[in-house]
Coordinates of N, CA, C and O in Angstrom, one line a residue:
M1 N -9.0 7.3 23.7 CA -9.0 8.1 22.5 C -9.2 7.1 21.3 O -8.4 6.3 21.0
R2 N -10.2 7.3 20.6 CA -10.6 6.4 19.5 C -9.6 6.4 18.3 O -9.3 5.4 17.8
G3 N -9.1 7.6 17.9 CA -8.3 7.7 16.8 C -6.9 6.9 16.9 O -6.4 6.5 16.0
A4 N -6.5 6.8 18.2 CA -5.2 6.1 18.4 C -5.3 4.6 18.1 O -4.3 4.0 17.7
T5 N -6.5 4.0 18.2 CA -6.7 2.6 18.0 C -7.3 2.2 16.7 O -7.4 1.1 16.3
L6 N -7.7 3.2 16.0 CA -8.5 3.0 14.7 C -7.7 2.2 13.7 O -8.2 1.3 13.0
Y7 N -6.4 2.5 13.6 CA -5.6 1.9 12.5 C -4.5 1.0 13.0 O -3.6 0.6 12.3
Q8 N -4.6 0.6 14.2 CA -3.6 -0.4 14.7 C -3.9 -1.8 14.2 O -5.0 -2.2 14.1
R9 N -2.8 -2.4 13.8 CA -2.9 -3.8 13.3 C -3.2 -4.8 14.4 O -2.6 -4.6 15.5
K10 N -4.0 -5.7 14.2 CA -4.3 -6.7 15.2 C -3.0 -7.6 15.4 O -2.3 -7.8 14.4
K11 N -2.7 -7.9 16.6 CA -1.4 -8.6 16.9 C -1.3 -10.0 16.2 O -0.2 -10.4 15.8
K12 N -2.4 -10.6 15.9 CA -2.3 -12.0 15.3 C -2.2 -11.9 13.8 O -1.9 -12.9 13.1
E13 N -2.4 -10.7 13.2 CA -2.2 -10.6 11.7 C -0.8 -10.6 11.3 O 0.1 -10.0 12.0
K14 N -0.5 -11.2 10.2 CA 0.9 -11.2 9.7 C 1.1 -10.1 8.7 O 0.1 -9.6 8.1
E15 N 2.3 -9.7 8.5 CA 2.6 -8.7 7.4 C 2.2 -9.3 6.1 O 2.5 -10.5 5.8
S16 N 1.6 -8.5 5.2 CA 1.3 -8.9 3.9 C 2.4 -8.8 3.0 O 3.2 -7.8 3.1
E17 N 2.6 -9.6 2.0 CA 3.6 -9.5 1.0 C 2.9 -9.5 -0.4 O 1.8 -9.9 -0.5
L18 N 3.7 -9.1 -1.4 CA 3.2 -9.0 -2.7 C 2.6 -10.4 -3.2 O 1.6 -10.5 -3.9
K19 N 3.3 -11.5 -2.8 CA 2.9 -12.8 -3.3 C 1.6 -13.2 -2.7 O 1.0 -14.2 -3.1
D20 N 1.1 -12.5 -1.7 CA -0.2 -12.8 -1.1 C -1.4 -12.3 -1.9 O -2.5 -12.5 -1.5
F21 N -1.1 -11.6 -3.0 CA -2.2 -10.9 -3.8 C -2.1 -11.3 -5.2 O -1.0 -11.6 -5.8
I22 N -3.3 -11.3 -5.9 CA -3.3 -11.4 -7.4 C -3.7 -10.1 -7.9 O -4.7 -9.5 -7.5
V23 N -2.9 -9.6 -8.9 CA -3.2 -8.3 -9.5 C -4.3 -8.5 -10.5 O -4.1 -9.3 -11.5
K24 N -5.4 -7.8 -10.4 CA -6.5 -7.9 -11.3 C -6.5 -6.9 -12.4 O -6.7 -7.3 -13.6
S25 N -6.2 -5.6 -12.1 CA -6.1 -4.6 -13.2 C -5.5 -3.4 -12.6 O -5.2 -3.2 -11.4
V26 N -5.2 -2.4 -13.5 CA -4.6 -1.1 -13.2 C -5.8 -0.2 -13.0 O -6.6 0.0 -13.9
I27 N -5.9 0.5 -11.9 CA -7.0 1.4 -11.6 C -6.6 2.8 -12.1 O -7.4 3.5 -12.7
G28 N -5.3 3.2 -11.9 CA -4.9 4.5 -12.3 C -3.4 4.6 -12.4 O -2.6 3.8 -11.9
K29 N -2.9 5.6 -13.1 CA -1.5 5.9 -13.3 C -1.2 7.3 -13.0 O -2.0 8.2 -13.2
G30 N -0.1 7.6 -12.4 CA 0.4 8.9 -12.1 C 1.8 9.1 -12.4 O 2.5 8.2 -12.9
S31 N 2.4 10.3 -12.0 CA 3.8 10.5 -12.3 C 4.7 9.7 -11.4 O 5.9 9.5 -11.7
F32 N 4.2 9.3 -10.2 CA 5.1 8.6 -9.3 C 4.8 7.1 -9.3 O 5.6 6.3 -8.7
G33 N 3.8 6.6 -9.9 CA 3.6 5.1 -10.0 C 2.2 4.8 -10.4 O 1.5 5.5 -11.2
K34 N 1.7 3.6 -10.0 CA 0.4 3.1 -10.4 C -0.4 2.6 -9.2 O 0.2 2.3 -8.2
V35 N -1.7 2.5 -9.4 CA -2.6 1.9 -8.4 C -3.3 0.7 -9.0 O -3.8 0.8 -10.1
F36 N -3.2 -0.4 -8.4 CA -3.7 -1.7 -8.9 C -4.9 -2.2 -8.1 O -4.9 -1.9 -6.8
L37 N -5.8 -2.9 -8.7 CA -6.9 -3.6 -8.0 C -6.3 -5.0 -7.8 O -5.9 -5.7 -8.7
V38 N -6.2 -5.4 -6.5 CA -5.7 -6.7 -6.2 C -6.7 -7.5 -5.3 O -7.5 -6.9 -4.7
E39 N -6.5 -8.8 -5.4 CA -7.4 -9.7 -4.6 C -6.5 -10.5 -3.7 O -5.4 -11.1 -4.2
H40 N -6.8 -10.6 -2.4 CA -6.0 -11.4 -1.5 C -6.2 -12.9 -1.8 O -7.4 -13.4 -2.0
N41 N -5.1 -13.7 -1.8 CA -5.2 -15.1 -2.1 C -6.1 -15.9 -1.2 O -6.8 -16.7 -1.6
E42 N -5.9 -15.6 0.1 CA -6.6 -16.5 1.1 C -8.0 -16.2 1.3 O -8.9 -17.1 1.4
D43 N -8.4 -14.9 1.5 CA -9.8 -14.6 1.9 C -10.6 -14.0 0.7 O -11.8 -13.8 0.9
G44 N -10.0 -13.7 -0.4 CA -10.7 -13.2 -1.5 C -11.1 -11.7 -1.4 O -11.8 -11.2 -2.3
N45 N -10.7 -11.0 -0.4 CA -11.0 -9.6 -0.3 C -10.3 -8.8 -1.4 O -9.1 -9.1 -1.7
V46 N -10.9 -7.7 -1.8 CA -10.3 -6.9 -2.9 C -9.8 -5.6 -2.3 O -10.5 -5.0 -1.5
Y47 N -8.6 -5.2 -2.7 CA -8.0 -4.0 -2.2 C -7.4 -3.2 -3.4 O -7.2 -3.7 -4.5
A48 N -7.1 -1.9 -3.1 CA -6.3 -1.1 -4.0 C -4.8 -1.1 -3.4 O -4.6 -0.9 -2.3
M49 N -3.9 -1.3 -4.3 CA -2.5 -1.4 -3.9 C -1.7 -0.3 -4.8 O -1.8 -0.3 -6.0
K50 N -1.0 0.5 -4.1 CA -0.3 1.6 -4.7 C 1.2 1.2 -4.9 O 1.8 0.8 -3.9
S51 N 1.7 1.3 -6.1 CA 3.1 1.0 -6.4 C 3.8 2.3 -6.8 O 3.4 3.0 -7.7
L52 N 4.9 2.7 -6.1 CA 5.6 3.9 -6.3 C 7.0 3.6 -6.9 O 7.6 2.7 -6.5
R53 N 7.4 4.5 -7.8 CA 8.7 4.4 -8.4 C 9.7 5.1 -7.5 O 9.6 6.3 -7.3
K54 N 10.6 4.4 -7.0 CA 11.6 4.9 -6.0 C 12.5 6.0 -6.7 O 12.8 7.0 -6.0
D55 N 12.9 5.7 -7.9 CA 13.8 6.7 -8.5 C 13.2 8.1 -8.7 O 13.8 9.1 -8.5
V56 N 11.9 8.1 -9.1 CA 11.2 9.3 -9.3 C 11.0 10.1 -8.0 O 11.1 11.3 -7.9
I57 N 10.6 9.3 -6.9 CA 10.5 9.9 -5.6 C 11.8 10.6 -5.1 O 11.7 11.7 -4.6
L58 N 12.9 9.9 -5.3 CA 14.2 10.5 -4.9 C 14.5 11.7 -5.8 O 15.0 12.7 -5.3
D59 N 14.3 11.6 -7.1 CA 14.6 12.8 -8.0 C 13.8 14.0 -7.6 O 14.3 15.1 -7.7
Y60 N 12.5 13.9 -7.2 CA 11.7 15.0 -6.9 C 11.7 15.3 -5.4 O 10.9 16.2 -5.0
D61 N 12.5 14.7 -4.6 CA 12.7 14.9 -3.2 C 11.3 14.8 -2.5 O 11.0 15.7 -1.7
Q62 N 10.6 13.7 -2.7 CA 9.3 13.5 -2.2 C 9.3 12.4 -1.1 O 8.3 11.8 -0.8
I63 N 10.4 12.2 -0.5 CA 10.6 11.1 0.5 C 9.7 11.4 1.7 O 9.0 10.5 2.2
E64 N 9.7 12.6 2.3 CA 9.0 12.9 3.5 C 7.5 12.7 3.2 O 6.8 12.1 4.0
S65 N 7.0 13.3 2.1 CA 5.5 13.2 1.9 C 5.1 11.8 1.6 O 4.0 11.3 1.9
T66 N 6.0 11.0 1.0 CA 5.7 9.6 0.7 C 5.6 8.8 2.0 O 4.7 8.0 2.2
L67 N 6.5 9.1 3.0 CA 6.5 8.4 4.3 C 5.2 8.8 5.1 O 4.6 8.0 5.7
L68 N 4.8 10.1 5.0 CA 3.6 10.5 5.6 C 2.4 9.8 5.0 O 1.5 9.4 5.8
E69 N 2.3 9.7 3.7 CA 1.2 9.0 3.1 C 1.2 7.6 3.5 O 0.1 7.0 3.8
K70 N 2.3 6.9 3.7 CA 2.3 5.5 4.1 C 1.8 5.4 5.6 O 1.0 4.5 5.8
D71 N 2.1 6.3 6.4 CA 1.6 6.3 7.8 C 0.1 6.5 7.9 O -0.6 5.9 8.7
I72 N -0.5 7.3 6.9 CA -1.9 7.5 6.9 C -2.6 6.3 6.5 O -3.6 5.8 7.0

């Protein structure tokens, strides 16, 4: 089944941390947070990183949908 292996992390990859990236700019803003354009320190690859405000997610009871989005 192809879908089961499509998003699996390679075993040799380490978990990324915020300190592994350089924030280049803000791509967008929403009611729950911001999306940043970031560059990885080691390989120079560019990614979009979403930052969510925990207090707003709790206030609007969006915990389940946030966790589902993370899994995707």
